[in-house]
């Protein structure tokens, strides 16, 4: 087979079906169909897709990786404890990374790293933005390795944060500070 040519683009309405399918395949948590609608329509959510332009048989624009994120007000989040929060600037924002995934056969070639770099670039371009942050389940070693490699700081362990099939799991809170925070 041919070598992959990975490109990054915005997620669009025609990606809806594959986006939903990939989330179902990759994550232990179910997402509402409203979430996927909001992603593909860019309602309150920013997202990036990875595609392989060399993928044969009409799949050369099909998602092989994605990242989704939302802008939130810093004062409404648990991150406010980890910012030198300045109450004279109540409009401070954060970018919260919701989901990140790469199709199995495309892992370990840097696609997730590039997708997260896009999020960091975006967060850095927003003057009010202080950080990008996310939760990751405590047993997800590939993801934890990735965020540490990209210089995210693990600031907290949250006990029983996730409930999956009746079982509680801890999560780590990872933060990447931007704009001199
Ligand atoms: N244990 C430790 N590190 C690992 C493991 C493992 N089992 N497997 C891979 N890695 C490392 C690789 O060695 C590589 O690091 P390196 O560059 O130092 O060698 C790194 O993890 C992977 O880097 P990328 O190639 O940029 O990442 P990739 O494109 O493979 O995607 C991802 C990583 C997104 C975690 C992928 O494995 C995936 O889709 N997993 C399932 C979904 C998931 O866990 N998503 C993140 C959840 S957190 C959230 O969504 C906010």
Short mmCIF file of C-alpha atoms and ligand atoms in Angstrom, two decimals:
data_model
loop_
_atom_site.label_atom_id
_atom_site.label_comp_id
_atom_site.label_asym_id
_atom_site.label_seq_id
_atom_site.Cartn_x
_atom_site.Cartn_y
_atom_site.Cartn_z
CA UNK A 1 0.00 0.00 0.00
CA UNK A 2 1.00 3.62 -0.53
CA UNK A 3 2.54 5.75 2.19
CA UNK A 4 0.03 7.94 4.00
CA UNK A 5 -0.26 11.67 3.33
CA UNK A 6 -1.85 13.08 6.49
CA UNK A 7 -3.72 16.38 6.22
CA UNK A 8 -5.63 18.35 8.84
CA UNK A 9 -8.90 20.15 8.21
CA UNK A 10 -12.05 21.34 9.93
CA UNK A 11 -14.76 18.79 10.71
CA UNK A 12 -17.85 19.35 8.52
CA UNK A 13 -21.47 18.10 8.32
CA UNK A 14 -20.57 15.29 5.86
CA UNK A 15 -18.32 13.80 8.60
CA UNK A 16 -21.28 13.13 10.93
CA UNK A 17 -21.69 9.39 10.37
CA UNK A 18 -18.01 8.45 10.57
CA UNK A 19 -17.43 10.78 13.53
CA UNK A 20 -20.19 9.05 15.48
CA UNK A 21 -18.94 5.61 14.48
CA UNK A 22 -15.35 6.40 15.53
CA UNK A 23 -16.46 7.73 18.93
CA UNK A 24 -18.51 4.55 19.44
CA UNK A 25 -15.54 2.35 18.49
CA UNK A 26 -12.86 4.26 20.45
CA UNK A 27 -14.44 5.47 23.71
CA UNK A 28 -16.00 3.58 26.64
CA UNK A 29 -18.41 6.51 27.18
CA UNK A 30 -21.53 7.17 25.06
CA UNK A 31 -22.09 10.64 23.64
CA UNK A 32 -25.48 12.14 22.78
CA UNK A 33 -26.34 12.66 19.12
CA UNK A 34 -26.65 16.37 19.96
CA UNK A 35 -22.91 16.36 20.74
CA UNK A 36 -22.07 15.10 17.23
CA UNK A 37 -24.46 17.61 15.67
CA UNK A 38 -22.75 20.40 17.57
CA UNK A 39 -19.30 19.20 16.48
CA UNK A 40 -20.03 18.96 12.74
CA UNK A 41 -21.93 22.27 12.73
CA UNK A 42 -19.35 24.06 14.87
CA UNK A 43 -21.99 25.02 17.44
CA UNK A 44 -20.04 26.00 20.54
CA UNK A 45 -17.37 23.44 19.62
CA UNK A 46 -14.11 23.70 17.71
CA UNK A 47 -12.68 20.60 16.09
CA UNK A 48 -9.99 19.32 13.75
CA UNK A 49 -9.88 16.19 11.64
CA UNK A 50 -6.99 14.19 10.24
CA UNK A 51 -7.42 12.50 6.85
CA UNK A 52 -5.09 10.38 4.68
CA UNK A 53 -5.04 11.84 1.16
CA UNK A 54 -3.42 8.64 -0.12
CA UNK A 55 -6.10 6.32 1.27
CA UNK A 56 -7.60 4.36 -1.63
CA UNK A 57 -11.17 3.57 -2.74
CA UNK A 58 -12.80 6.91 -2.05
CA UNK A 59 -11.64 7.11 1.57
CA UNK A 60 -9.12 9.89 1.00
CA UNK A 61 -11.28 12.48 2.82
CA UNK A 62 -12.53 10.16 5.59
CA UNK A 63 -11.65 10.93 9.20
CA UNK A 64 -8.79 8.88 10.66
CA UNK A 65 -8.37 11.15 13.67
CA UNK A 66 -10.21 13.96 15.43
CA UNK A 67 -10.06 16.35 18.34
CA UNK A 68 -13.01 18.30 19.74
CA UNK A 69 -12.91 21.16 22.24
CA UNK A 70 -15.05 23.89 23.76
CA UNK A 71 -14.30 27.37 25.05
CA UNK A 72 -15.33 27.81 28.68
CA UNK A 73 -15.17 30.68 31.15
CA UNK A 74 -12.19 30.14 33.50
CA UNK A 75 -14.13 31.24 36.58
CA UNK A 76 -16.69 28.45 36.09
CA UNK A 77 -14.11 25.64 36.14
CA UNK A 78 -11.98 23.68 38.58
CA UNK A 79 -8.91 25.09 36.78
CA UNK A 80 -9.37 28.47 38.39
CA UNK A 81 -7.43 27.10 41.41
CA UNK A 82 -4.45 26.47 39.14
CA UNK A 83 -4.38 29.90 37.53
CA UNK A 84 -3.17 32.99 39.23
CA UNK A 85 -6.78 34.11 38.75
CA UNK A 86 -7.15 37.82 38.36
CA UNK A 87 -10.70 38.83 39.35
CA UNK A 88 -10.24 42.15 37.58
CA UNK A 89 -10.31 40.10 34.34
CA UNK A 90 -13.53 38.11 34.66
CA UNK A 91 -13.59 37.36 30.92
CA UNK A 92 -10.71 34.88 31.08
CA UNK A 93 -11.33 31.70 29.09
CA UNK A 94 -9.98 28.16 28.74
CA UNK A 95 -10.13 25.60 25.98
CA UNK A 96 -11.52 22.29 27.29
CA UNK A 97 -10.53 19.30 25.15
CA UNK A 98 -13.55 16.97 24.99
CA UNK A 99 -12.47 14.05 22.81
CA UNK A 100 -9.31 12.97 20.98
CA UNK A 101 -8.98 9.79 18.96
CA UNK A 102 -6.99 8.17 16.17
CA UNK A 103 -8.00 5.07 14.18
CA UNK A 104 -6.00 2.02 15.37
CA UNK A 105 -4.00 1.45 12.17
CA UNK A 106 -2.84 5.10 12.15
CA UNK A 107 -1.58 5.28 15.76
CA UNK A 108 1.96 6.04 16.91
CA UNK A 109 2.92 8.16 13.93
CA UNK A 110 2.25 11.51 15.60
CA UNK A 111 -1.31 12.28 14.44
CA UNK A 112 -2.71 12.90 17.94
CA UNK A 113 0.31 15.08 18.74
CA UNK A 114 -0.41 17.20 15.65
CA UNK A 115 -4.11 17.47 16.52
CA UNK A 116 -3.27 18.65 20.05
CA UNK A 117 -0.76 21.14 18.60
CA UNK A 118 -3.64 22.59 16.55
CA UNK A 119 -5.67 23.05 19.74
CA UNK A 120 -2.72 24.71 21.51
CA UNK A 121 -2.14 27.04 18.54
CA UNK A 122 -5.84 27.96 18.58
CA UNK A 123 -5.90 28.53 22.36
CA UNK A 124 -2.77 30.70 22.12
CA UNK A 125 -4.45 32.84 19.44
CA UNK A 126 -7.30 33.83 21.80
CA UNK A 127 -6.11 36.79 23.90
CA UNK A 128 -8.39 35.93 26.86
CA UNK A 129 -7.35 32.26 26.91
CA UNK A 130 -5.16 31.10 29.80
CA UNK A 131 -4.87 27.34 29.21
CA UNK A 132 -6.06 24.23 27.42
CA UNK A 133 -7.10 21.38 29.71
CA UNK A 134 -8.66 17.93 29.74
CA UNK A 135 -9.55 14.87 31.81
CA UNK A 136 -8.08 11.45 31.09
CA UNK A 137 -9.04 8.15 32.75
CA UNK A 138 -6.26 6.97 35.06
CA UNK A 139 -5.53 3.67 33.25
CA UNK A 140 -5.08 5.26 29.78
CA UNK A 141 -1.29 5.03 29.55
CA UNK A 142 -0.95 5.93 25.85
CA UNK A 143 -2.92 9.15 26.36
CA UNK A 144 -1.13 10.04 29.62
CA UNK A 145 2.23 9.45 27.91
CA UNK A 146 1.11 11.70 25.02
CA UNK A 147 0.02 14.63 27.21
CA UNK A 148 3.23 14.46 29.30
CA UNK A 149 5.30 14.36 26.11
CA UNK A 150 3.49 17.52 24.92
CA UNK A 151 4.34 19.27 28.25
CA UNK A 152 0.85 19.23 29.74
CA UNK A 153 1.04 19.38 33.56
CA UNK A 154 -0.90 16.85 35.61
CA UNK A 155 -2.43 19.00 38.35
CA UNK A 156 -4.89 16.71 40.09
CA UNK A 157 -6.22 13.16 40.45
CA UNK A 158 -10.02 13.09 40.71
CA UNK A 159 -11.34 10.06 42.54
CA UNK A 160 -14.30 8.27 40.92
CA UNK A 161 -14.65 10.92 38.21
CA UNK A 162 -15.86 8.46 35.57
CA UNK A 163 -18.75 5.99 35.96
CA UNK A 164 -18.57 3.25 33.31
CA UNK A 165 -20.82 0.17 33.43
CA UNK A 166 -21.51 0.76 37.11
CA UNK A 167 -17.82 1.07 38.01
CA UNK A 168 -16.00 4.21 39.15
CA UNK A 169 -12.62 5.20 37.73
CA UNK A 170 -10.26 8.03 38.66
CA UNK A 171 -9.21 10.69 36.20
CA UNK A 172 -6.20 12.94 35.86
CA UNK A 173 -6.58 16.62 35.12
CA UNK A 174 -3.97 17.84 32.61
CA UNK A 175 -3.36 21.53 31.89
CA UNK A 176 -1.32 23.31 29.22
CA UNK A 177 -0.84 26.99 30.06
CA UNK A 178 -0.82 29.53 27.22
CA UNK A 179 -0.33 33.28 26.84
CA UNK A 180 2.15 33.51 29.70
CA UNK A 181 -0.13 32.05 32.39
N1 LIG B 1 1.88 3.04 26.85
C1 LIG B 1 2.59 4.19 26.89
N2 LIG B 1 2.80 4.96 25.80
C2 LIG B 1 2.30 4.56 24.61
C3 LIG B 1 1.55 3.37 24.49
C4 LIG B 1 1.35 2.60 25.67
N3 LIG B 1 0.64 1.47 25.65
N4 LIG B 1 1.17 3.26 23.20
C5 LIG B 1 1.66 4.32 22.55
N5 LIG B 1 2.35 5.09 23.38
C6 LIG B 1 3.04 6.34 23.08
C7 LIG B 1 3.82 6.29 21.80
O1 LIG B 1 5.07 5.68 22.01
C8 LIG B 1 3.91 7.77 21.47
O2 LIG B 1 4.89 8.40 22.23
P1 LIG B 1 6.38 8.64 21.67
O3 LIG B 1 6.25 9.63 20.56
O4 LIG B 1 7.12 9.16 22.85
O5 LIG B 1 6.84 7.30 21.19
C9 LIG B 1 2.60 8.31 21.94
O6 LIG B 1 2.10 7.37 22.89
C10 LIG B 1 1.60 8.44 20.80
O7 LIG B 1 1.78 9.67 20.15
P2 LIG B 1 0.97 9.98 18.79
O8 LIG B 1 1.46 9.08 17.69
O9 LIG B 1 1.00 11.44 18.58
O10 LIG B 1 -0.49 9.54 19.23
P3 LIG B 1 -1.53 8.66 18.38
O11 LIG B 1 -1.79 9.32 17.08
O12 LIG B 1 -1.10 7.26 18.37
O13 LIG B 1 -2.85 8.81 19.27
C11 LIG B 1 -4.24 8.36 21.17
C12 LIG B 1 -2.82 8.66 20.68
C13 LIG B 1 -5.16 9.50 20.73
C14 LIG B 1 -4.22 8.30 22.69
C15 LIG B 1 -4.69 7.04 20.54
O14 LIG B 1 -3.97 5.98 21.12
C16 LIG B 1 -6.18 6.76 20.71
O15 LIG B 1 -7.01 7.14 19.88
N6 LIG B 1 -6.53 6.07 21.80
C17 LIG B 1 -7.93 5.76 22.13
C18 LIG B 1 -8.71 7.02 22.51
C19 LIG B 1 -8.05 7.79 23.62
O16 LIG B 1 -7.51 7.22 24.55
N7 LIG B 1 -8.12 9.13 23.52
C20 LIG B 1 -7.60 10.05 24.52
C21 LIG B 1 -8.52 10.06 25.67
S1 LIG B 1 -8.36 11.56 26.61
C22 LIG B 1 -9.43 12.67 25.86
O17 LIG B 1 -10.07 12.34 24.92
C23 LIG B 1 -9.50 14.05 26.40
#
